[in-house]
PDB file of C-alpha atoms in Angstrom:
ATOM      1  CA  MET I   1      35.435 -55.430 -24.742  1.00 54.00           C
ATOM      2  CA  ARG I   2      31.799 -56.156 -25.434  1.00 58.00           C
ATOM      3  CA  LEU I   3      30.985 -55.817 -21.688  1.00 57.00           C
ATOM      4  CA  LYS I   4      32.991 -52.602 -21.435  1.00 55.00           C
ATOM      5  CA  SER I   5      31.134 -51.153 -24.405  1.00 57.00           C
ATOM      6  CA  ARG I   6      27.787 -52.124 -22.917  1.00 57.00           C
ATOM      7  CA  LEU I   7      28.676 -50.534 -19.554  1.00 53.00           C
ATOM      8  CA  GLY I   8      29.698 -47.368 -21.364  1.00 55.00           C
ATOM      9  CA  GLN I   9      26.377 -47.287 -23.212  1.00 56.00           C
ATOM     10  CA  ILE I  10      24.454 -47.751 -19.965  1.00 57.00           C
ATOM     11  CA  ARG I  11      26.442 -44.967 -18.328  1.00 61.00           C
ATOM     12  CA  SER I  12      25.664 -42.625 -21.240  1.00 59.00           C
ATOM     13  CA  GLU I  13      21.961 -43.476 -21.108  1.00 57.00           C
ATOM     14  CA  VAL I  14      21.805 -42.891 -17.342  1.00 56.00           C
ATOM     15  CA  LYS I  15      23.610 -39.580 -17.720  1.00 56.00           C
ATOM     16  CA  ALA I  16      21.233 -38.475 -20.486  1.00 55.00           C
ATOM     17  CA  PHE I  17      18.219 -39.465 -18.392  1.00 53.00           C
ATOM     18  CA  VAL I  18      19.494 -37.497 -15.390  1.00 53.00           C
ATOM     19  CA  GLU I  19      20.198 -34.436 -17.512  1.00 56.00           C
ATOM     20  CA  ASP I  20      16.768 -34.622 -19.142  1.00 54.00           C
ATOM     21  CA  HIS I  21      14.623 -35.435 -16.123  1.00 54.00           C
ATOM     22  CA  LEU I  22      16.340 -34.254 -12.950  1.00 57.00           C
ATOM     23  CA  THR I  23      16.343 -30.554 -13.689  1.00 57.00           C
ATOM     24  CA  ALA I  24      15.034 -28.100 -11.099  1.00 60.00           C
ATOM     25  CA  ALA I  25      11.809 -27.701 -13.082  1.00 54.00           C
ATOM     26  CA  HIS I  26      11.205 -31.452 -13.186  1.00 56.00           C
ATOM     27  CA  ILE I  27      11.930 -31.802  -9.478  1.00 60.00           C
ATOM     28  CA  ARG I  28       9.492 -28.990  -8.664  1.00 56.00           C
ATOM     29  CA  ALA I  29       6.851 -30.542 -10.897  1.00 55.00           C
ATOM     30  CA  SER I  30       7.311 -33.956  -9.269  1.00 57.00           C
ATOM     31  CA  LEU I  31       7.046 -32.453  -5.789  1.00 59.00           C
ATOM     32  CA  ALA I  32       3.924 -30.526  -6.801  1.00 52.00           C
ATOM     33  CA  HIS I  33       2.375 -33.714  -8.175  1.00 52.00           C
ATOM     34  CA  ALA I  34       3.193 -35.528  -4.935  1.00 54.00           C
ATOM     35  CA  LEU I  35       1.589 -32.772  -2.878  1.00 47.00           C
ATOM     36  CA  ASP I  36      -1.525 -32.849  -5.067  1.00 50.00           C
ATOM     37  CA  THR I  37      -1.742 -36.582  -4.429  1.00 48.00           C
ATOM     38  CA  VAL I  38      -1.551 -36.154  -0.648  1.00 47.00           C
ATOM     39  CA  PHE I  39      -3.540 -32.903  -0.530  1.00 45.00           C
ATOM     40  CA  PRO I  40      -5.866 -32.884  -3.576  1.00 47.00           C
ATOM     41  CA  PRO I  41      -6.690 -29.467  -5.080  1.00 51.00           C
ATOM     42  CA  HIS I  42      -9.910 -27.995  -3.739  1.00 52.00           C
ATOM     43  CA  ARG I  43     -12.315 -25.407  -5.044  1.00 53.00           C
ATOM     44  CA  PHE I  44     -11.653 -21.815  -4.050  1.00 56.00           C
ATOM     45  CA  ASP I  45     -15.104 -20.712  -5.138  1.00 55.00           C
ATOM     46  CA  SER I  46     -17.642 -22.976  -3.422  1.00 53.00           C
ATOM     47  CA  MET I  47     -18.843 -24.453  -0.163  1.00 44.00           C
ATOM     48  CA  GLU I  48     -17.397 -27.710   1.122  1.00 45.00           C
ATOM     49  CA  ASP I  49     -20.627 -29.603   0.445  1.00 44.00           C
ATOM     50  CA  ALA I  50     -20.733 -28.639  -3.252  1.00 45.00           C
ATOM     51  CA  PRO I  51     -20.925 -31.602  -5.643  1.00 45.00           C
ATOM     52  CA  PRO I  52     -17.655 -32.808  -7.182  1.00 43.00           C
ATOM     53  CA  GLU I  53     -16.656 -30.862 -10.269  1.00 44.00           C
ATOM     54  CA  SER I  54     -13.535 -30.868 -12.393  1.00 41.00           C
ATOM     55  CA  LEU I  55     -11.239 -27.933 -11.696  1.00 40.00           C
ATOM     56  CA  MET I  56      -9.511 -25.666 -14.152  1.00 41.00           C
ATOM     57  CA  GLY I  57      -6.420 -23.599 -13.434  1.00 47.00           C
ATOM     58  CA  ALA I  58      -5.811 -23.025  -9.743  1.00 51.00           C
ATOM     59  CA  GLY I  59      -8.905 -24.412  -8.132  1.00 61.00           C
ATOM     60  CA  LEU I  60     -11.753 -22.767 -10.039  1.00 72.00           C
ATOM     61  CA  ALA I  61     -14.516 -24.658 -11.764  1.00 72.00           C
ATOM     62  CA  ALA I  62     -15.279 -24.012 -15.428  1.00 72.00           C
ATOM     63  CA  ALA I  63     -18.574 -22.308 -14.555  1.00 74.00           C
ATOM     64  CA  SER I  64     -16.733 -19.799 -12.368  1.00 76.00           C
ATOM     65  CA  TRP I  65     -14.238 -18.966 -15.094  1.00 76.00           C
ATOM     66  CA  SER I  66     -17.071 -18.370 -17.552  1.00 77.00           C
ATOM     67  CA  ARG I  67     -18.713 -15.788 -15.257  1.00 84.00           C
ATOM     68  CA  MET I  68     -15.605 -13.683 -14.834  1.00 87.00           C
ATOM     69  CA  ARG I  69     -14.904 -10.814 -17.165  1.00 89.00           C
ATOM     70  CA  PHE I  70     -11.191 -10.475 -17.659  1.00 90.00           C
ATOM     71  CA  LEU I  71      -9.911  -7.243 -19.183  1.00 90.00           C
ATOM     72  CA  ASP I  72      -7.386  -7.080 -21.983  1.00 78.00           C
ATOM     73  CA  HIS I  73      -6.336  -3.436 -22.189  1.00 79.00           C
ATOM     74  CA  ASP I  74      -9.552  -2.690 -24.049  1.00 79.00           C
ATOM     75  CA  GLY I  75     -10.677   0.140 -21.761  1.00 86.00           C
ATOM     76  CA  CYS I  76      -9.378   3.542 -20.718  1.00 93.00           C
ATOM     77  CA  ASP I  77      -5.591   3.562 -20.658  1.00 94.00           C
ATOM     78  CA  MET I  78      -5.543   5.785 -17.567  1.00 96.00           C
ATOM     79  CA  CYS I  79      -8.220   4.265 -15.312  1.00 95.00           C
ATOM     80  CA  ALA I  80      -8.778   0.796 -16.898  1.00 94.00           C
ATOM     81  CA  ARG I  81     -12.552   1.302 -16.998  1.00 92.00           C
ATOM     82  CA  PRO I  82     -14.199  -0.399 -20.014  1.00 90.00           C
ATOM     83  CA  PHE I  83     -15.760   1.969 -22.517  1.00 85.00           C
ATOM     84  CA  GLU I  84     -19.539   2.217 -22.795  1.00 76.00           C
ATOM     85  CA  GLY I  85     -21.075  -0.548 -24.857  1.00 64.00           C
ATOM     86  CA  GLY I  86     -17.862  -2.554 -24.842  1.00 61.00           C
ATOM     87  CA  LEU I  87     -16.337  -0.358 -27.569  1.00 66.00           C
ATOM     88  CA  PHE I  88     -12.610  -0.394 -28.215  1.00 64.00           C
ATOM     89  CA  LEU I  89     -11.324   3.098 -28.963  1.00 64.00           C
ATOM     90  CA  GLY I  90      -7.734   2.095 -29.576  1.00 69.00           C
ATOM     91  CA  VAL I  91      -4.550   1.639 -27.590  1.00 74.00           C
ATOM     92  CA  GLY I  92      -3.884   4.552 -25.244  1.00 80.00           C
ATOM     93  CA  ALA I  93      -7.410   5.997 -25.465  1.00 90.00           C
ATOM     94  CA  HIS I  94      -8.838   7.832 -22.443  1.00 93.00           C
ATOM     95  CA  CYS I  95     -12.414   7.948 -21.222  1.00 91.00           C
ATOM     96  CA  SER I  96     -14.183  11.317 -21.002  1.00 90.00           C
ATOM     97  CA  GLU I  97     -13.731  11.507 -17.223  1.00 91.00           C
ATOM     98  CA  CYS I  98      -9.969  11.006 -17.427  1.00 93.00           C
ATOM     99  CA  SER I  99      -9.746  13.481 -20.301  1.00 93.00           C
ATOM    100  CA  ASP I 100     -11.565  16.118 -18.221  1.00 93.00           C
ATOM    101  CA  LYS I 101      -9.823  15.374 -14.924  1.00 92.00           C
ATOM    102  CA  PRO I 102      -6.705  13.236 -15.385  1.00 95.00           C
ATOM    103  CA  PHE I 103      -5.252  11.161 -12.600  1.00 95.00           C
ATOM    104  CA  PRO I 104      -1.663  11.908 -11.568  1.00 96.00           C
ATOM    105  CA  PHE I 105      -0.626   8.391 -12.565  1.00 97.00           C
ATOM    106  CA  ARG I 106      -0.099   7.665 -16.257  1.00 96.00           C
ATOM    107  CA  ARG I 107      -1.713   4.278 -16.826  1.00 96.00           C
ATOM    108  CA  ALA I 108      -3.789   1.706 -14.984  1.00 97.00           C
ATOM    109  CA  ARG I 109      -4.184  -1.998 -15.614  1.00 96.00           C
ATOM    110  CA  ALA I 110      -6.825  -4.266 -14.082  1.00 96.00           C
ATOM    111  CA  ALA I 111      -7.110  -8.020 -14.407  1.00 95.00           C
ATOM    112  CA  CYS I 112     -10.916  -8.190 -14.339  1.00 94.00           C
ATOM    113  CA  ILE I 113     -14.192  -6.466 -13.539  1.00 94.00           C
ATOM    114  CA  TYR I 114     -15.093  -6.392  -9.854  1.00 94.00           C
ATOM    115  CA  ASP I 115     -18.486  -8.088  -9.598  1.00 92.00           C
ATOM    116  CA  GLU I 116     -20.170 -11.032  -7.896  1.00 90.00           C
ATOM    117  CA  ALA I 117     -18.069 -13.498  -9.863  1.00 88.00           C
ATOM    118  CA  VAL I 118     -14.803 -12.335  -8.251  1.00 90.00           C
ATOM    119  CA  SER I 119     -15.804 -10.410  -5.117  1.00 90.00           C
ATOM    120  CA  GLY I 120     -15.912 -13.535  -2.970  1.00 88.00           C
ATOM    121  CA  LEU I 121     -12.382 -14.487  -3.966  1.00 90.00           C
ATOM    122  CA  ILE I 122     -10.942 -11.015  -3.441  1.00 90.00           C
ATOM    123  CA  LEU I 123     -12.739 -10.398  -0.144  1.00 90.00           C
ATOM    124  CA  GLY I 124     -11.717 -13.840   1.079  1.00 88.00           C
ATOM    125  CA  PHE I 125      -8.102 -13.038   0.238  1.00 87.00           C
ATOM    126  CA  LYS I 126      -8.323  -9.560   1.748  1.00 87.00           C
ATOM    127  CA  ASN I 127     -10.359 -10.131   4.905  1.00 84.00           C
ATOM    128  CA  GLY I 128     -10.577 -13.888   5.337  1.00 78.00           C
ATOM    129  CA  ASP I 129      -6.915 -14.889   5.653  1.00 79.00           C
ATOM    130  CA  ARG I 130      -7.165 -16.763   2.336  1.00 83.00           C
ATOM    131  CA  LEU I 131      -3.501 -16.421   1.453  1.00 85.00           C
ATOM    132  CA  ASP I 132      -3.809 -19.694  -0.435  1.00 84.00           C
ATOM    133  CA  LEU I 133      -5.423 -17.598  -3.190  1.00 88.00           C
ATOM    134  CA  ALA I 134      -2.309 -15.465  -3.627  1.00 89.00           C
ATOM    135  CA  PRO I 135      -0.539 -17.591  -6.285  1.00 89.00           C
ATOM    136  CA  MET I 136      -3.575 -17.508  -8.575  1.00 89.00           C
ATOM    137  CA  LEU I 137      -4.335 -13.821  -8.010  1.00 92.00           C
ATOM    138  CA  THR I 138      -0.745 -12.700  -8.511  1.00 93.00           C
ATOM    139  CA  ARG I 139      -0.700 -14.469 -11.878  1.00 92.00           C
ATOM    140  CA  TRP I 140      -3.813 -12.542 -12.901  1.00 92.00           C
ATOM    141  CA  LEU I 141      -2.156  -9.300 -11.840  1.00 93.00           C
ATOM    142  CA  GLU I 142       1.122 -10.160 -13.528  1.00 93.00           C
ATOM    143  CA  ARG I 143      -0.603 -10.859 -16.828  1.00 93.00           C
ATOM    144  CA  ALA I 144      -2.732  -7.708 -16.702  1.00 93.00           C
ATOM    145  CA  GLY I 145       0.135  -5.390 -15.792  1.00 94.00           C
ATOM    146  CA  ALA I 146       2.952  -6.991 -17.753  1.00 93.00           C
ATOM    147  CA  ASP I 147       3.481  -4.002 -20.047  1.00 93.00           C
ATOM    148  CA  VAL I 148       3.647  -1.331 -17.336  1.00 95.00           C
ATOM    149  CA  ILE I 149       5.666  -3.472 -14.917  1.00 95.00           C
ATOM    150  CA  ALA I 150       8.189  -4.230 -17.661  1.00 93.00           C
ATOM    151  CA  GLY I 151       8.969  -0.516 -17.886  1.00 93.00           C
ATOM    152  CA  ALA I 152       9.126   0.071 -14.125  1.00 96.00           C
ATOM    153  CA  ASP I 153      12.085   0.411 -11.791  1.00 97.00           C
ATOM    154  CA  ILE I 154      10.153  -0.158  -8.559  1.00 97.00           C
ATOM    155  CA  VAL I 155       7.038  -2.099  -7.575  1.00 97.00           C
ATOM    156  CA  MET I 156       5.325  -1.092  -4.341  1.00 96.00           C
ATOM    157  CA  PRO I 157       1.998  -1.784  -2.613  1.00 96.00           C
ATOM    158  CA  VAL I 158      -0.593   0.684  -1.425  1.00 94.00           C
ATOM    159  CA  PRO I 159       0.123   0.699   2.329  1.00 92.00           C
ATOM    160  CA  LEU I 160      -2.162  -0.019   5.261  1.00 88.00           C
ATOM    161  CA  HIS I 161      -2.211   2.064   8.413  1.00 83.00           C
ATOM    162  CA  PRO I 162      -0.216   0.309  11.199  1.00 78.00           C
ATOM    163  CA  TRP I 163      -3.373  -0.258  13.272  1.00 81.00           C
ATOM    164  CA  ARG I 164      -5.172  -1.811  10.305  1.00 79.00           C
ATOM    165  CA  LEU I 165      -2.133  -3.937   9.559  1.00 77.00           C
ATOM    166  CA  LEU I 166      -2.043  -5.130  13.167  1.00 77.00           C
ATOM    167  CA  HIS I 167      -5.706  -6.117  12.972  1.00 75.00           C
ATOM    168  CA  ARG I 168      -5.474  -7.817   9.571  1.00 78.00           C
ATOM    169  CA  ARG I 169      -1.945  -9.223  10.121  1.00 82.00           C
ATOM    170  CA  PHE I 170      -0.930  -8.714   6.496  1.00 85.00           C
ATOM    171  CA  ASN I 171      -1.275  -6.159   3.730  1.00 89.00           C
ATOM    172  CA  GLN I 172      -3.086  -7.790   0.818  1.00 91.00           C
ATOM    173  CA  ALA I 173      -1.503  -5.344  -1.652  1.00 93.00           C
ATOM    174  CA  ALA I 174       1.959  -6.335  -0.427  1.00 93.00           C
ATOM    175  CA  GLU I 175       1.131 -10.030  -0.828  1.00 92.00           C
ATOM    176  CA  LEU I 176       0.329  -9.262  -4.469  1.00 94.00           C
ATOM    177  CA  ALA I 177       3.214  -6.904  -5.175  1.00 95.00           C
ATOM    178  CA  ARG I 178       6.075  -8.873  -3.620  1.00 94.00           C
ATOM    179  CA  PRO I 179       5.874 -12.062  -5.734  1.00 93.00           C
ATOM    180  CA  VAL I 180       5.142 -10.104  -8.912  1.00 94.00           C
ATOM    181  CA  ALA I 181       8.231  -7.944  -8.372  1.00 95.00           C
ATOM    182  CA  ARG I 182      10.326 -11.035  -7.666  1.00 93.00           C
ATOM    183  CA  ARG I 183       9.166 -12.957 -10.734  1.00 92.00           C
ATOM    184  CA  LEU I 184       9.581  -9.970 -13.061  1.00 92.00           C
ATOM    185  CA  ASN I 185      12.922  -8.967 -11.514  1.00 93.00           C
ATOM    186  CA  ARG I 186      11.886  -5.523 -10.297  1.00 95.00           C
ATOM    187  CA  THR I 187      12.904  -3.767  -7.088  1.00 96.00           C
ATOM    188  CA  TYR I 188      10.273  -4.199  -4.385  1.00 96.00           C
ATOM    189  CA  LEU I 189       9.814  -1.413  -1.817  1.00 95.00           C
ATOM    190  CA  GLY I 190       7.232  -2.502   0.724  1.00 91.00           C
ATOM    191  CA  ASN I 191       7.629   0.190   3.355  1.00 90.00           C
ATOM    192  CA  ALA I 192       8.699   3.326   1.504  1.00 92.00           C
ATOM    193  CA  LEU I 193       5.172   4.724   1.181  1.00 93.00           C
ATOM    194  CA  LYS I 194       3.391   5.049   4.528  1.00 92.00           C
ATOM    195  CA  ARG I 195      -0.212   5.759   5.507  1.00 88.00           C
ATOM    196  CA  THR I 196      -0.124   8.401   8.225  1.00 86.00           C
ATOM    197  CA  ARG I 197      -3.742   8.166   9.372  1.00 78.00           C
ATOM    198  CA  GLN I 198      -6.563   5.662   9.252  1.00 70.00           C
ATOM    199  CA  THR I 199      -9.061   6.082   6.438  1.00 67.00           C
ATOM    200  CA  HIS I 200     -12.363   4.281   5.917  1.00 61.00           C
ATOM    201  CA  GLN I 201     -13.691   4.495   2.362  1.00 55.00           C
ATOM    202  CA  ARG I 202     -16.646   2.113   2.415  1.00 62.00           C
ATOM    203  CA  GLY I 203     -19.976   3.773   1.664  1.00 57.00           C
ATOM    204  CA  LYS I 204     -18.475   7.098   0.581  1.00 57.00           C
ATOM    205  CA  GLY I 205     -18.876   8.797  -2.775  1.00 58.00           C
ATOM    206  CA  ALA I 206     -15.995   9.785  -5.041  1.00 62.00           C
ATOM    207  CA  GLN I 207     -15.486  13.291  -3.632  1.00 66.00           C
ATOM    208  CA  ALA I 208     -15.803  12.144  -0.032  1.00 67.00           C
ATOM    209  CA  ARG I 209     -13.288   9.387  -0.673  1.00 66.00           C
ATOM    210  CA  TRP I 210     -10.825  11.899  -2.086  1.00 56.00           C
ATOM    211  CA  GLU I 211     -11.229  14.274   0.856  1.00 63.00           C
ATOM    212  CA  ASN I 212     -10.776  11.328   3.188  1.00 68.00           C
ATOM    213  CA  VAL I 213      -7.414  10.188   1.787  1.00 70.00           C
ATOM    214  CA  ARG I 214      -5.895  13.461   0.627  1.00 74.00           C
ATOM    215  CA  GLY I 215      -2.678  13.980   2.538  1.00 73.00           C
ATOM    216  CA  ALA I 216      -2.918  10.569   4.214  1.00 79.00           C
ATOM    217  CA  PHE I 217       0.361   9.265   2.783  1.00 90.00           C
ATOM    218  CA  ALA I 218       3.994  10.216   3.290  1.00 91.00           C
ATOM    219  CA  ILE I 219       7.553   9.234   2.390  1.00 93.00           C
ATOM    220  CA  SER I 220      10.554   9.685   4.683  1.00 87.00           C
ATOM    221  CA  ALA I 221      13.615  11.621   3.530  1.00 86.00           C
ATOM    222  CA  LYS I 222      15.593   8.366   3.409  1.00 88.00           C
ATOM    223  CA  ASP I 223      13.057   6.630   1.188  1.00 91.00           C
ATOM    224  CA  GLN I 224      12.657   9.748  -0.954  1.00 93.00           C
ATOM    225  CA  LYS I 225      16.228   9.293  -2.155  1.00 93.00           C
ATOM    226  CA  ARG I 226      15.413   5.731  -3.202  1.00 94.00           C
ATOM    227  CA  ILE I 227      12.514   6.734  -5.450  1.00 96.00           C
ATOM    228  CA  THR I 228      13.812   9.982  -6.944  1.00 96.00           C
ATOM    229  CA  GLY I 229      13.846   9.684 -10.715  1.00 97.00           C
ATOM    230  CA  LYS I 230      12.375   6.172 -10.621  1.00 97.00           C
ATOM    231  CA  ARG I 231       9.427   4.751 -12.532  1.00 98.00           C
ATOM    232  CA  ILE I 232       7.014   3.225 -10.039  1.00 98.00           C
ATOM    233  CA  VAL I 233       4.145   0.763 -10.304  1.00 98.00           C
ATOM    234  CA  LEU I 234       1.598   0.864  -7.484  1.00 97.00           C
ATOM    235  CA  ILE I 235      -0.196  -2.384  -6.655  1.00 97.00           C
ATOM    236  CA  ASP I 236      -3.627  -2.688  -5.016  1.00 96.00           C
ATOM    237  CA  ASP I 237      -6.551  -5.107  -4.985  1.00 94.00           C
ATOM    238  CA  VAL I 238      -9.498  -3.025  -6.297  1.00 94.00           C
ATOM    239  CA  PHE I 239      -9.751   0.261  -8.205  1.00 95.00           C
ATOM    240  CA  THR I 240     -13.063   1.851  -7.172  1.00 90.00           C
ATOM    241  CA  THR I 241     -13.006   5.633  -7.588  1.00 89.00           C
ATOM    242  CA  GLY I 242      -9.219   5.858  -7.684  1.00 90.00           C
ATOM    243  CA  ALA I 243      -9.071   8.261  -4.723  1.00 90.00           C
ATOM    244  CA  THR I 244      -6.530   6.205  -2.755  1.00 92.00           C
ATOM    245  CA  LEU I 245      -4.412   5.571  -5.832  1.00 95.00           C
ATOM    246  CA  ARG I 246      -4.558   9.278  -6.693  1.00 93.00           C
ATOM    247  CA  ALA I 247      -3.368  10.238  -3.207  1.00 93.00           C
ATOM    248  CA  CYS I 248      -0.533   7.708  -3.327  1.00 94.00           C
ATOM    249  CA  ALA I 249       0.583   8.838  -6.789  1.00 96.00           C
ATOM    250  CA  ASP I 250       0.482  12.501  -5.731  1.00 94.00           C
ATOM    251  CA  THR I 251       2.743  11.725  -2.785  1.00 95.00           C
ATOM    252  CA  LEU I 252       5.219   9.742  -4.872  1.00 97.00           C
ATOM    253  CA  LEU I 253       5.446  12.353  -7.622  1.00 97.00           C
ATOM    254  CA  LYS I 254       5.927  15.186  -5.132  1.00 95.00           C
ATOM    255  CA  ALA I 255       8.711  13.124  -3.569  1.00 95.00           C
ATOM    256  CA  GLY I 256      10.542  12.991  -6.900  1.00 96.00           C
ATOM    257  CA  ALA I 257       9.329   9.842  -8.685  1.00 97.00           C
ATOM    258  CA  ALA I 258       9.680  10.107 -12.464  1.00 98.00           C
ATOM    259  CA  SER I 259       6.299   8.459 -13.117  1.00 97.00           C
ATOM    260  CA  VAL I 260       3.636   6.307 -11.494  1.00 98.00           C
ATOM    261  CA  ASP I 261       1.518   3.557 -13.040  1.00 98.00           C
ATOM    262  CA  VAL I 262      -1.134   1.410 -11.361  1.00 97.00           C
ATOM    263  CA  CYS I 263      -1.952  -2.317 -11.430  1.00 97.00           C
ATOM    264  CA  VAL I 264      -4.944  -3.809  -9.617  1.00 97.00           C
ATOM    265  CA  LEU I 265      -6.723  -7.124  -9.486  1.00 95.00           C
ATOM    266  CA  ALA I 266     -10.134  -5.721 -10.305  1.00 96.00           C
ATOM    267  CA  ARG I 267     -11.825  -2.581 -11.605  1.00 95.00           C
ATOM    268  CA  ALA I 268     -15.145  -1.627 -10.026  1.00 93.00           C
ATOM    269  CA  VAL I 269     -17.655  -0.098 -12.441  1.00 89.00           C
ATOM    270  CA  LYS I 270     -21.146   1.285 -11.937  1.00 76.00           C
ATOM    271  CA  HIS I 271     -22.638  -1.082 -14.507  1.00 57.00           C
ATOM    272  CA  SER I 272     -20.798  -4.422 -14.655  1.00 44.00           C
ATOM    273  CA  SER I 273     -22.738  -5.300 -17.823  1.00 42.00           C
ATOM    274  CA  LEU I 274     -20.724  -2.802 -19.862  1.00 44.00           C
TER     275      LEU I 274
END
């Protein structure tokens, strides 16, 4: 009887251990730890010959984190641009430019200011095949846009022209939008919005950018039925003048979308010291 009791106790302890430690989360954590042992985390933000330095988060050194300016909904509710002097004018406040000439989308959220501290990461992700940055960047985006994505029916990326997509091999906006939609349980539409002609925005002013992208997007009749009456969140990497986002939102609203909001990784401003 004593042996039987002891065997029963051992069985109960083993069962409790399995239930406590062999969950999916624990297995994933153990596998991640094993991978880190075989392939140690490396810095995303430095050259290979940089001196060893402890990493924080997903491969960024403490000095890099300290240089970045993350936004916390403390700027214009419509364009995400920080107010002059770092003032906070309240939730839902609009800057003078958005008050005078509103965008067709309702709200914009940006994870951080686009400056030298983050440009290397974003350009590496966008043009340098650095898809290893995607998990970190999507978490930034998810945190910044949590409130607008929570109220959305559909998450979709700003599209690339087919020729640009062929050259780049992936759409960076789609690589941001897809995992965010999956984690937050929102419908992802990656191909509903299409770019009908190539546009090159670099080096152009605000008005020239708008003229360049106006009418450059379209939605098929089939996809129009899928977005009619839906609340949509557009995902992109950088908000500069907002011309591309304006053109996309115009197209979606004309096709019957109930509303459009915007989430981007970074907001470009004229004076990053604001």
